[in-house]
mmCIF file of C-alpha atoms and ligand atoms in Angstrom:
data_model
loop_
_atom_site.group_PDB
_atom_site.id
_atom_site.type_symbol
_atom_site.label_atom_id
_atom_site.label_comp_id
_atom_site.label_asym_id
_atom_site.label_seq_id
_atom_site.Cartn_x
_atom_site.Cartn_y
_atom_site.Cartn_z
ATOM 1 C CA MET A 1 174.775 94.896 166.600
ATOM 2 C CA THR A 2 174.522 91.224 165.733
ATOM 3 C CA ALA A 3 174.416 89.980 162.173
ATOM 4 C CA ALA A 4 170.918 88.632 162.834
ATOM 5 C CA LEU A 5 169.571 92.193 163.305
ATOM 6 C CA SER A 6 170.987 93.779 160.155
ATOM 7 C CA ALA A 7 168.695 94.067 157.152
ATOM 8 C CA PRO A 8 169.104 91.535 154.356
ATOM 9 C CA ARG A 9 170.790 92.885 151.245
ATOM 10 C CA ILE A 10 168.941 92.807 147.965
ATOM 11 C CA THR A 11 171.013 91.055 145.360
ATOM 12 C CA ALA A 12 170.301 89.868 141.848
ATOM 13 C CA SER A 13 169.553 86.212 142.392
ATOM 14 C CA GLY A 14 166.378 85.717 140.356
ATOM 15 C CA PRO A 15 166.168 84.863 136.666
ATOM 16 C CA ALA A 16 166.803 87.789 134.285
ATOM 17 C CA LEU A 17 163.885 88.638 132.033
ATOM 18 C CA LEU A 18 165.816 90.737 129.553
ATOM 19 C CA SER A 19 169.457 90.951 128.601
ATOM 20 C CA ALA A 20 171.347 93.575 130.616
ATOM 21 C CA GLN A 21 173.320 94.595 127.537
ATOM 22 C CA THR A 22 172.528 97.842 125.810
ATOM 23 C CA ALA A 23 173.029 98.274 122.112
ATOM 24 C CA GLY A 24 175.636 101.043 122.524
ATOM 25 C CA PRO A 25 175.484 104.374 120.662
ATOM 26 C CA ARG A 26 172.726 104.210 118.080
ATOM 27 C CA ALA A 27 173.483 105.073 114.486
ATOM 28 C CA ASP A 28 169.764 105.420 113.824
ATOM 29 C CA ASN A 29 169.610 108.457 116.121
ATOM 30 C CA VAL A 30 172.040 110.282 113.847
ATOM 31 C CA ALA A 31 169.935 109.265 110.864
ATOM 32 C CA LYS A 32 166.810 110.409 112.708
ATOM 33 C CA LEU A 33 168.209 113.893 113.238
ATOM 34 C CA ALA A 34 169.067 114.130 109.530
ATOM 35 C CA ALA A 35 165.584 112.905 108.606
ATOM 36 C CA ILE A 36 163.798 115.321 110.936
ATOM 37 C CA ALA A 37 165.599 118.243 109.271
ATOM 38 C CA ARG A 38 163.558 117.326 106.181
ATOM 39 C CA ASP A 39 160.282 116.541 107.926
ATOM 40 C CA LEU A 40 157.699 119.299 107.533
ATOM 41 C CA ARG A 41 154.676 117.457 108.923
ATOM 42 C CA SER A 42 154.651 118.778 112.497
ATOM 43 C CA ASP A 43 156.709 120.510 115.164
ATOM 44 C CA THR A 44 155.903 117.604 117.509
ATOM 45 C CA LEU A 45 158.339 115.376 115.615
ATOM 46 C CA THR A 46 161.549 117.092 116.727
ATOM 47 C CA VAL A 47 164.350 114.977 118.164
ATOM 48 C CA PRO A 48 165.393 115.425 121.817
ATOM 49 C CA THR A 49 168.894 116.884 122.010
ATOM 50 C CA ASP A 50 172.073 115.766 123.778
ATOM 51 C CA ALA A 51 171.711 118.808 126.064
ATOM 52 C CA MET A 52 168.330 117.456 127.157
ATOM 53 C CA PHE A 53 169.753 114.035 127.989
ATOM 54 C CA ALA A 54 172.634 115.670 129.881
ATOM 55 C CA ALA A 55 170.137 117.679 131.934
ATOM 56 C CA MET A 56 168.055 114.544 132.554
ATOM 57 C CA ALA A 57 171.092 112.830 134.043
ATOM 58 C CA GLU A 58 171.448 115.652 136.555
ATOM 59 C CA ALA A 59 167.762 115.906 137.463
ATOM 60 C CA SER A 60 166.441 115.092 140.927
ATOM 61 C CA ARG A 61 164.906 111.665 141.349
ATOM 62 C CA GLY A 62 162.109 112.203 143.865
ATOM 63 C CA ASP A 63 158.490 111.085 143.627
ATOM 64 C CA ASP A 64 156.409 113.955 142.275
ATOM 65 C CA VAL A 65 153.084 112.398 143.306
ATOM 66 C CA TYR A 66 154.484 112.832 146.850
ATOM 67 C CA LEU A 67 155.546 116.377 145.811
ATOM 68 C CA GLU A 68 159.133 115.316 146.484
ATOM 69 C CA ASP A 69 160.783 115.975 143.141
ATOM 70 C CA GLU A 70 162.809 119.162 143.323
ATOM 71 C CA THR A 71 163.476 119.546 139.575
ATOM 72 C CA THR A 72 159.771 119.274 138.771
ATOM 73 C CA THR A 73 158.622 121.524 141.603
ATOM 74 C CA SER A 74 161.128 124.251 140.826
ATOM 75 C CA PHE A 75 160.375 124.056 137.079
ATOM 76 C CA GLU A 76 156.657 124.440 137.834
ATOM 77 C CA ALA A 77 157.411 127.458 140.029
ATOM 78 C CA GLU A 78 159.560 129.032 137.306
ATOM 79 C CA LEU A 79 156.852 128.571 134.688
ATOM 80 C CA ALA A 80 154.137 129.906 136.985
ATOM 81 C CA ALA A 81 156.258 133.032 137.514
ATOM 82 C CA LEU A 82 156.932 133.340 133.781
ATOM 83 C CA ALA A 83 153.177 133.244 133.132
ATOM 84 C CA GLY A 84 152.363 135.577 136.026
ATOM 85 C CA LYS A 85 150.177 132.937 137.691
ATOM 86 C CA GLU A 86 150.254 131.532 141.213
ATOM 87 C CA ALA A 87 150.952 127.907 140.367
ATOM 88 C CA ALA A 88 151.717 125.412 137.623
ATOM 89 C CA LEU A 89 151.241 121.697 137.020
ATOM 90 C CA PHE A 90 153.551 119.674 134.774
ATOM 91 C CA VAL A 91 151.617 117.041 132.805
ATOM 92 C CA VAL A 92 152.470 114.700 129.964
ATOM 93 C CA SER A 93 150.450 116.209 127.134
ATOM 94 C CA GLY A 94 148.541 119.190 125.833
ATOM 95 C CA THR A 95 145.374 117.146 125.644
ATOM 96 C CA LEU A 96 145.652 116.157 129.297
ATOM 97 C CA SER A 97 146.334 119.746 130.316
ATOM 98 C CA ASN A 98 143.298 121.110 128.449
ATOM 99 C CA GLN A 99 141.064 118.334 129.730
ATOM 100 C CA LEU A 100 142.215 118.833 133.322
ATOM 101 C CA ALA A 101 141.529 122.548 132.978
ATOM 102 C CA ILE A 102 138.040 121.897 131.620
ATOM 103 C CA ARG A 103 137.293 119.284 134.292
ATOM 104 C CA THR A 104 138.520 121.588 137.059
ATOM 105 C CA HIS A 105 136.662 124.690 135.825
ATOM 106 C CA LEU A 106 133.279 123.064 135.311
ATOM 107 C CA LEU A 107 131.546 122.387 138.578
ATOM 108 C CA GLN A 108 127.849 121.722 138.312
ATOM 109 C CA PRO A 109 126.137 120.575 135.107
ATOM 110 C CA PRO A 110 124.454 121.408 132.845
ATOM 111 C CA TYR A 111 127.060 123.631 131.276
ATOM 112 C CA SER A 112 128.716 124.432 127.985
ATOM 113 C CA ILE A 113 132.048 125.656 126.643
ATOM 114 C CA LEU A 114 132.236 128.275 123.910
ATOM 115 C CA CYS A 115 135.179 127.764 121.559
ATOM 116 C CA ASP A 116 136.346 128.296 117.997
ATOM 117 C CA ALA A 117 134.958 125.679 115.601
ATOM 118 C CA ARG A 118 138.531 124.869 114.544
ATOM 119 C CA SER A 119 139.876 124.508 118.074
ATOM 120 C CA HIS A 120 141.880 121.530 119.270
ATOM 121 C CA ILE A 121 139.576 120.869 122.235
ATOM 122 C CA HIS A 122 136.681 120.486 119.795
ATOM 123 C CA ARG A 123 138.244 118.655 116.888
ATOM 124 C CA TYR A 124 141.233 116.734 118.152
ATOM 125 C CA GLU A 125 140.734 115.673 121.751
ATOM 126 C CA ALA A 126 138.552 112.671 121.031
ATOM 127 C CA GLY A 127 135.442 114.270 122.462
ATOM 128 C CA GLY A 128 137.217 114.612 125.808
ATOM 129 C CA ALA A 129 135.120 117.542 127.053
ATOM 130 C CA ALA A 130 131.985 115.428 126.740
ATOM 131 C CA PHE A 131 133.631 112.281 128.053
ATOM 132 C CA HIS A 132 135.485 113.656 131.063
ATOM 133 C CA SER A 133 133.336 116.646 131.962
ATOM 134 C CA GLY A 134 129.901 116.049 130.442
ATOM 135 C CA ALA A 135 130.189 119.420 128.742
ATOM 136 C CA ALA A 136 128.365 120.603 125.642
ATOM 137 C CA LEU A 137 130.501 122.556 123.172
ATOM 138 C CA GLU A 138 129.166 125.717 121.570
ATOM 139 C CA THR A 139 131.454 125.966 118.544
ATOM 140 C CA VAL A 140 131.707 129.214 116.632
ATOM 141 C CA ALA A 141 133.252 129.877 113.218
ATOM 142 C CA PRO A 142 134.716 133.373 113.444
ATOM 143 C CA GLN A 143 132.937 135.858 111.221
ATOM 144 C CA ASN A 144 136.194 137.386 110.044
ATOM 145 C CA GLY A 145 137.512 133.928 109.065
ATOM 146 C CA HIS A 146 140.597 134.438 111.220
ATOM 147 C CA HIS A 147 139.912 134.767 114.951
ATOM 148 C CA LEU A 148 137.025 135.022 117.390
ATOM 149 C CA THR A 149 135.943 138.528 118.336
ATOM 150 C CA TRP A 150 133.886 139.558 121.342
ATOM 151 C CA ALA A 151 131.343 141.538 119.347
ATOM 152 C CA HIS A 152 130.658 139.137 116.484
ATOM 153 C CA ASP A 153 131.418 135.675 117.824
ATOM 154 C CA VAL A 154 131.696 135.363 121.580
ATOM 155 C CA GLN A 155 129.067 137.685 123.004
ATOM 156 C CA PRO A 156 126.254 136.670 120.585
ATOM 157 C CA ASN A 157 126.865 132.952 121.239
ATOM 158 C CA LEU A 158 127.083 132.937 125.027
ATOM 159 C CA VAL A 159 124.313 130.951 126.677
ATOM 160 C CA LEU A 160 123.205 133.045 129.628
ATOM 161 C CA GLY A 161 120.498 132.815 132.246
ATOM 162 C CA ASP A 162 118.732 129.787 133.689
ATOM 163 C CA ASP A 163 116.382 128.688 130.916
ATOM 164 C CA VAL A 164 115.876 124.976 131.620
ATOM 165 C CA HIS A 165 116.285 124.108 127.945
ATOM 166 C CA SER A 166 119.851 125.329 127.694
ATOM 167 C CA ALA A 167 123.334 124.508 128.933
ATOM 168 C CA PRO A 168 124.751 127.811 130.230
ATOM 169 C CA THR A 169 128.225 128.872 129.150
ATOM 170 C CA ARG A 170 130.579 128.357 132.055
ATOM 171 C CA LEU A 171 133.840 128.436 130.136
ATOM 172 C CA VAL A 172 135.181 130.271 127.100
ATOM 173 C CA SER A 173 138.209 128.477 125.702
ATOM 174 C CA LEU A 174 140.437 130.321 123.229
ATOM 175 C CA GLU A 175 143.430 128.978 121.290
ATOM 176 C CA ASN A 176 146.574 130.953 120.457
ATOM 177 C CA SER A 177 148.147 130.334 118.045
ATOM 178 C CA LEU A 178 145.394 128.494 116.154
ATOM 179 C CA ASN A 179 146.508 126.689 113.021
ATOM 180 C CA GLY A 180 149.566 128.925 113.262
ATOM 181 C CA THR A 181 147.553 132.173 113.239
ATOM 182 C CA ILE A 182 147.753 134.734 116.010
ATOM 183 C CA LEU A 183 144.768 135.844 118.067
ATOM 184 C CA PRO A 184 145.351 139.591 118.530
ATOM 185 C CA GLN A 185 145.892 140.455 122.171
ATOM 186 C CA ASP A 186 143.597 143.509 122.055
ATOM 187 C CA GLU A 187 140.741 141.163 121.074
ATOM 188 C CA VAL A 188 141.632 138.839 123.960
ATOM 189 C CA LEU A 189 141.400 141.858 126.274
ATOM 190 C CA ARG A 190 138.003 142.786 124.796
ATOM 191 C CA ILE A 191 136.750 139.253 125.451
ATOM 192 C CA ARG A 192 138.025 139.412 129.030
ATOM 193 C CA GLU A 193 136.405 142.800 129.619
ATOM 194 C CA GLY A 194 133.152 141.628 128.042
ATOM 195 C CA LEU A 195 133.015 138.579 130.305
ATOM 196 C CA ASP A 196 133.866 140.648 133.373
ATOM 197 C CA ALA A 197 131.023 143.038 132.621
ATOM 198 C CA LEU A 198 128.470 140.191 132.753
ATOM 199 C CA ASP A 199 127.011 139.119 136.042
ATOM 200 C CA GLU A 200 127.851 135.479 135.324
ATOM 201 C CA ASP A 201 130.660 133.231 136.488
ATOM 202 C CA ILE A 202 132.261 132.435 133.132
ATOM 203 C CA LYS A 203 135.928 131.432 133.208
ATOM 204 C CA LEU A 204 138.424 132.075 130.418
ATOM 205 C CA HIS A 205 140.900 129.334 129.469
ATOM 206 C CA LEU A 206 143.635 129.458 126.836
ATOM 207 C CA ASP A 207 144.912 126.485 124.897
ATOM 208 C CA GLY A 208 148.328 128.061 124.438
ATOM 209 C CA ALA A 209 150.009 124.941 123.096
ATOM 210 C CA ARG A 210 151.977 127.281 120.823
ATOM 211 C CA LEU A 211 151.794 130.473 122.869
ATOM 212 C CA TRP A 212 155.593 130.493 122.777
ATOM 213 C CA ASN A 213 155.386 131.139 119.039
ATOM 214 C CA VAL A 214 152.975 134.019 119.635
ATOM 215 C CA ALA A 215 155.362 135.556 122.186
ATOM 216 C CA ALA A 216 158.331 135.108 119.850
ATOM 217 C CA GLU A 217 156.469 136.685 116.949
ATOM 218 C CA THR A 218 154.683 139.577 118.676
ATOM 219 C CA GLY A 219 157.342 140.485 121.217
ATOM 220 C CA LEU A 220 154.678 140.336 123.952
ATOM 221 C CA SER A 221 155.830 138.500 127.069
ATOM 222 C CA ILE A 222 154.306 135.191 128.116
ATOM 223 C CA LYS A 223 153.070 137.022 131.204
ATOM 224 C CA GLU A 224 151.234 139.681 129.156
ATOM 225 C CA LEU A 225 149.734 137.046 126.895
ATOM 226 C CA CYS A 226 148.515 134.989 129.880
ATOM 227 C CA ALA A 227 147.246 137.916 131.970
ATOM 228 C CA PRO A 228 143.615 137.984 130.708
ATOM 229 C CA PHE A 229 143.111 134.252 131.279
ATOM 230 C CA ASP A 230 142.114 132.351 134.393
ATOM 231 C CA THR A 231 144.129 129.362 133.204
ATOM 232 C CA VAL A 232 146.564 128.651 130.389
ATOM 233 C CA SER A 233 147.926 125.421 128.952
ATOM 234 C CA MET A 234 151.376 125.713 127.333
ATOM 235 C CA CYS A 235 153.008 122.803 125.529
ATOM 236 C CA LEU A 236 156.713 122.172 125.825
ATOM 237 C CA SER A 237 156.783 119.462 123.180
ATOM 238 C CA LYS A 238 155.579 121.407 120.118
ATOM 239 C CA GLY A 239 157.748 124.273 118.838
ATOM 240 C CA LEU A 240 160.017 124.076 121.875
ATOM 241 C CA GLY A 241 160.900 120.472 121.121
ATOM 242 C CA ALA A 242 160.817 118.778 124.540
ATOM 243 C CA PRO A 243 160.234 115.025 124.339
ATOM 244 C CA VAL A 244 157.299 115.228 126.754
ATOM 245 C CA GLY A 245 155.367 117.839 128.651
ATOM 246 C CA THR A 246 152.806 120.565 128.956
ATOM 247 C CA VAL A 247 152.298 122.956 131.802
ATOM 248 C CA LEU A 248 148.949 124.166 133.103
ATOM 249 C CA VAL A 249 149.092 127.481 134.983
ATOM 250 C CA GLY A 250 146.509 129.228 137.126
ATOM 251 C CA PRO A 251 145.496 130.075 140.692
ATOM 252 C CA SER A 252 146.965 127.889 143.475
ATOM 253 C CA ALA A 253 143.637 126.408 144.568
ATOM 254 C CA PHE A 254 142.775 125.589 140.945
ATOM 255 C CA ILE A 255 146.104 123.877 140.323
ATOM 256 C CA ARG A 256 145.765 121.901 143.573
ATOM 257 C CA LYS A 257 142.422 120.604 142.329
ATOM 258 C CA ALA A 258 143.826 119.910 138.840
ATOM 259 C CA ARG A 259 146.597 117.892 140.508
ATOM 260 C CA HIS A 260 143.913 115.866 142.246
ATOM 261 C CA PHE A 261 142.137 115.254 138.923
ATOM 262 C CA ARG A 262 145.473 114.363 137.303
ATOM 263 C CA LYS A 263 145.795 111.547 139.830
ATOM 264 C CA LEU A 264 142.182 110.530 139.254
ATOM 265 C CA PHE A 265 142.903 110.366 135.513
ATOM 266 C CA GLY A 266 145.778 108.002 136.360
ATOM 267 C CA ALA A 267 148.315 110.509 135.120
ATOM 268 C CA GLY A 268 150.417 111.335 138.173
ATOM 269 C CA ILE A 269 154.082 111.015 137.233
ATOM 270 C CA ARG A 270 156.395 109.490 139.813
ATOM 271 C CA GLN A 271 160.084 110.305 139.161
ATOM 272 C CA SER A 272 159.290 113.128 136.740
ATOM 273 C CA GLY A 273 162.521 115.090 137.276
ATOM 274 C CA GLY A 274 164.174 113.867 134.095
ATOM 275 C CA LEU A 275 161.197 114.903 131.981
ATOM 276 C CA ALA A 276 160.990 118.311 133.639
ATOM 277 C CA ALA A 277 164.735 118.813 133.170
ATOM 278 C CA ALA A 278 164.520 118.048 129.447
ATOM 279 C CA ALA A 279 161.529 120.378 129.097
ATOM 280 C CA ARG A 280 163.446 123.121 130.905
ATOM 281 C CA VAL A 281 166.266 122.846 128.345
ATOM 282 C CA ALA A 282 163.619 123.180 125.625
ATOM 283 C CA VAL A 283 162.419 126.483 127.086
ATOM 284 C CA VAL A 284 165.901 127.888 127.656
ATOM 285 C CA GLN A 285 167.517 126.797 124.390
ATOM 286 C CA HIS A 286 164.711 126.610 121.851
ATOM 287 C CA PHE A 287 162.406 129.509 122.656
ATOM 288 C CA PRO A 288 165.036 131.909 121.233
ATOM 289 C CA LYS A 289 165.015 129.922 117.958
ATOM 290 C CA LEU A 290 161.282 130.213 117.277
ATOM 291 C CA ARG A 291 161.388 133.540 115.479
ATOM 292 C CA ALA A 292 163.792 132.033 112.939
ATOM 293 C CA THR A 293 161.386 129.138 112.332
ATOM 294 C CA HIS A 294 158.683 131.696 111.477
ATOM 295 C CA GLU A 295 160.989 133.428 109.018
ATOM 296 C CA LEU A 296 161.803 130.127 107.318
ATOM 297 C CA ALA A 297 158.084 129.264 107.122
ATOM 298 C CA ARG A 298 157.382 132.671 105.549
ATOM 299 C CA PHE A 299 160.201 132.127 103.067
ATOM 300 C CA ALA A 300 158.646 128.787 102.079
ATOM 301 C CA ALA A 301 155.133 130.236 101.785
ATOM 302 C CA LYS A 302 156.343 133.181 99.721
ATOM 303 C CA GLY A 303 158.338 130.917 97.413
ATOM 304 C CA MET A 304 155.355 128.645 96.866
ATOM 305 C CA GLN A 305 153.058 131.599 96.267
ATOM 306 C CA GLU A 306 155.444 133.025 93.687
ATOM 307 C CA LEU A 307 155.256 129.697 91.867
ATOM 308 C CA GLY A 308 151.445 129.951 91.744
ATOM 309 C CA VAL A 309 150.437 127.975 94.842
ATOM 310 C CA GLU A 310 147.544 129.518 96.749
ATOM 311 C CA ILE A 311 148.366 130.185 100.390
ATOM 312 C CA THR A 312 145.097 129.571 102.220
ATOM 313 C CA SER A 313 146.382 130.521 105.676
ATOM 314 C CA GLY A 314 149.655 132.419 105.795
ATOM 315 C CA ALA A 315 152.742 131.825 107.912
ATOM 316 C CA GLU A 316 151.999 134.128 110.849
ATOM 317 C CA THR A 317 154.160 131.777 112.906
ATOM 318 C CA SER A 318 155.779 128.477 111.973
ATOM 319 C CA MET A 319 153.002 126.848 109.943
ATOM 320 C CA PHE A 320 150.955 127.621 106.879
ATOM 321 C CA PHE A 321 148.268 126.004 104.748
ATOM 322 C CA TYR A 322 148.352 125.924 100.982
ATOM 323 C CA ASP A 323 146.505 124.789 97.905
ATOM 324 C CA PRO A 324 148.631 123.793 94.892
ATOM 325 C CA THR A 325 145.638 122.797 92.731
ATOM 326 C CA PRO A 326 145.873 125.915 90.518
ATOM 327 C CA LEU A 327 149.110 124.278 89.261
ATOM 328 C CA GLY A 328 147.306 121.051 88.364
ATOM 329 C CA PHE A 329 148.292 118.793 91.281
ATOM 330 C CA ASP A 330 147.209 118.418 94.896
ATOM 331 C CA ALA A 331 149.010 118.303 98.238
ATOM 332 C CA ALA A 332 148.871 114.501 98.391
ATOM 333 C CA THR A 333 150.697 114.285 95.034
ATOM 334 C CA LEU A 334 153.317 116.722 96.281
ATOM 335 C CA ALA A 335 153.782 114.592 99.427
ATOM 336 C CA VAL A 336 154.209 111.390 97.404
ATOM 337 C CA ARG A 337 156.792 112.982 95.131
ATOM 338 C CA ALA A 338 158.594 114.580 98.076
ATOM 339 C CA ALA A 339 158.958 111.169 99.718
ATOM 340 C CA LYS A 340 160.688 109.900 96.543
ATOM 341 C CA LEU A 341 163.413 112.557 96.622
ATOM 342 C CA GLU A 342 166.841 111.508 97.777
ATOM 343 C CA PRO A 343 167.139 112.271 100.587
ATOM 344 C CA ALA A 344 163.391 112.117 101.148
ATOM 345 C CA LEU A 345 161.343 115.115 102.167
ATOM 346 C CA HIS A 346 158.426 114.304 104.455
ATOM 347 C CA LEU A 347 155.216 116.259 103.937
ATOM 348 C CA ALA A 348 151.765 115.750 105.382
ATOM 349 C CA SER A 349 149.325 114.394 102.826
ATOM 350 C CA GLY A 350 147.103 117.340 103.749
ATOM 351 C CA PRO A 351 147.931 120.910 102.749
ATOM 352 C CA ARG A 352 149.956 122.022 105.786
ATOM 353 C CA ILE A 353 153.658 122.825 106.155
ATOM 354 C CA VAL A 354 155.259 123.166 109.584
ATOM 355 C CA VAL A 355 158.779 124.449 110.178
ATOM 356 C CA HIS A 356 160.509 123.572 113.471
ATOM 357 C CA HIS A 357 163.817 124.358 115.112
ATOM 358 C CA GLN A 358 165.507 121.364 113.489
ATOM 359 C CA THR A 359 164.274 122.107 109.948
ATOM 360 C CA SER A 360 167.115 122.748 107.517
ATOM 361 C CA ALA A 361 167.139 125.558 104.968
ATOM 362 C CA GLU A 362 168.056 122.915 102.344
ATOM 363 C CA ALA A 363 164.751 121.147 102.995
ATOM 364 C CA ILE A 364 162.880 124.320 102.086
ATOM 365 C CA ASP A 365 165.032 124.865 98.987
ATOM 366 C CA ASP A 366 164.279 121.279 97.911
ATOM 367 C CA LEU A 367 160.566 121.792 98.545
ATOM 368 C CA LEU A 368 160.489 124.871 96.338
ATOM 369 C CA ALA A 369 162.518 123.140 93.643
ATOM 370 C CA LEU A 370 160.074 120.227 93.675
ATOM 371 C CA VAL A 371 157.040 122.521 93.414
ATOM 372 C CA ALA A 372 158.718 124.241 90.446
ATOM 373 C CA GLN A 373 159.387 120.850 88.829
ATOM 374 C CA LEU A 374 155.784 119.667 89.327
ATOM 375 C CA LYS A 375 154.520 122.984 87.987
ATOM 376 C CA ASP A 376 156.307 122.174 84.725
ATOM 377 C CA GLU A 377 155.230 118.535 84.704
ATOM 378 C CA PHE A 378 151.566 119.360 85.314
ATOM 379 C CA ALA A 379 151.494 122.499 83.155
ATOM 380 C CA ASP A 380 148.863 121.010 80.816
ATOM 381 C CA ARG A 381 146.533 120.403 83.795
ATOM 382 C CA ALA A 382 147.036 123.788 85.448
ATOM 383 C CA GLY A 383 143.732 125.419 86.306
ATOM 384 C CA THR A 384 141.754 122.227 85.587
ATOM 385 C CA HIS A 385 142.300 120.291 88.822
ATOM 386 C CA ALA A 386 139.317 120.184 91.197
ATOM 387 C CA LYS A 387 139.894 122.686 93.964
ATOM 388 C CA ALA A 388 141.075 121.011 97.156
ATOM 389 C CA VAL A 389 138.219 120.692 99.619
ATOM 390 C CA ASN A 390 140.672 120.563 102.449
ATOM 391 C CA GLY A 391 142.292 123.811 101.428
ATOM 392 C CA SER A 392 139.555 125.582 103.360
ATOM 393 C CA LEU A 393 140.097 127.061 106.781
ATOM 394 C CA TYR A 394 137.362 124.967 108.370
ATOM 395 C CA SER A 395 138.159 121.536 107.061
ATOM 396 C CA GLY A 396 141.114 119.382 106.310
ATOM 397 C CA MET A 397 143.808 118.027 108.505
ATOM 398 C CA LYS A 398 145.319 119.605 111.530
ATOM 399 C CA LYS A 399 146.683 116.990 113.802
ATOM 400 C CA ALA A 400 149.345 117.618 116.405
HETATM 401 C C1 PLP B 1 146.587 123.650 119.751
HETATM 402 C C2 PLP B 1 146.844 122.315 120.375
HETATM 403 N N1 PLP B 1 146.395 122.068 121.601
HETATM 404 C C3 PLP B 1 146.598 120.887 122.207
HETATM 405 C C4 PLP B 1 147.293 119.882 121.582
HETATM 406 C C5 PLP B 1 147.442 118.556 122.256
HETATM 407 O O1 PLP B 1 148.751 118.244 122.553
HETATM 408 P P1 PLP B 1 149.208 116.725 122.779
HETATM 409 O O2 PLP B 1 149.425 116.142 121.441
HETATM 410 O O3 PLP B 1 150.458 116.878 123.592
HETATM 411 O O4 PLP B 1 148.136 116.052 123.542
HETATM 412 C C6 PLP B 1 147.791 120.095 120.295
HETATM 413 C C7 PLP B 1 148.529 119.034 119.597
HETATM 414 O O5 PLP B 1 149.108 119.245 118.595
HETATM 415 C C8 PLP B 1 147.556 121.344 119.665
HETATM 416 O O6 PLP B 1 147.975 121.585 118.425
#
């Protein structure tokens, strides 16, 4: 072969845009891990671990839009099997996963989705169901104040038939856990049976962003929990602590279509192996830790209650809602004072506490000590403070 026929080599001859130097090991990452141990705002804030970065280095490097990334494809297959479904799709976020599910389920408008009035798809996905799918939402506040039931909430609010004035229910979307509370599986089964008994094509989707917590708490397997649903979305970046990722599981044809919509949404991931590898470590290493996060959350809730704080939604899993106003101060005041501790304790300004796998026991001890201190400081105002409006189950913050 002559030199003239061999391909030219690509060398670095152009101008560099950025310096090639890296900063070296980062001290701020060590500080970040210490800070996150005292951050009770959300389980989305956890820090990716060294084990995740080690797994990322060993991940395959194929193009997943071409279906050529082995780490991603095998992780999807493992999660589909875990959920007892035919197929799975790895996507970047819980919002994307829910919205792809909704878009893929709903075929011919007009149509509506029945969901809990507190659900993430209704309150925190930027109106995505209307924007992406043109769907009306039929939102229902559960009569028992805790979870939707077939008899009292779902069945009476279904829009059935072909009355031209209405948008028929084509999808029921449940959420488990919801604000940290568990939807009992026997009620899920009743909803499934109720829908099956109707002569209507109504699909059942689960926003199972924190279904892992439900499995850890109830002892039910992910497969059992997913069985009644046509499709389930499970986040890997909440309690499990992956840096990125949610998986949508369901029938093969459905997931093929959702993959098509993912591309349409501009959300195909090219060399996704590293992300899938990190998420896999999250499942393997952090799922077993979830039960302990629930116990720590319960310890915190119990301690606060014993000090006189009202627990408005208990720690069934890793989060709870509270109202300290009987003690004369509100959650925002507690958050401001917590931030002034040394080292600081980070609380949401709203009345929610979330424990995650990197939360330290010392953080909870410091929280309880601070509540006790404020109880003394505000003793003359106890019982006089206006009751927190956002202490209610149907209002207030719940982001991420
Ligand atoms: C129940 C629930 N579903 C979906 C999502 C959306 O997840 P993401 O923030 O990854 O879009 C969240 C976010 O916290 C959530 O709490």
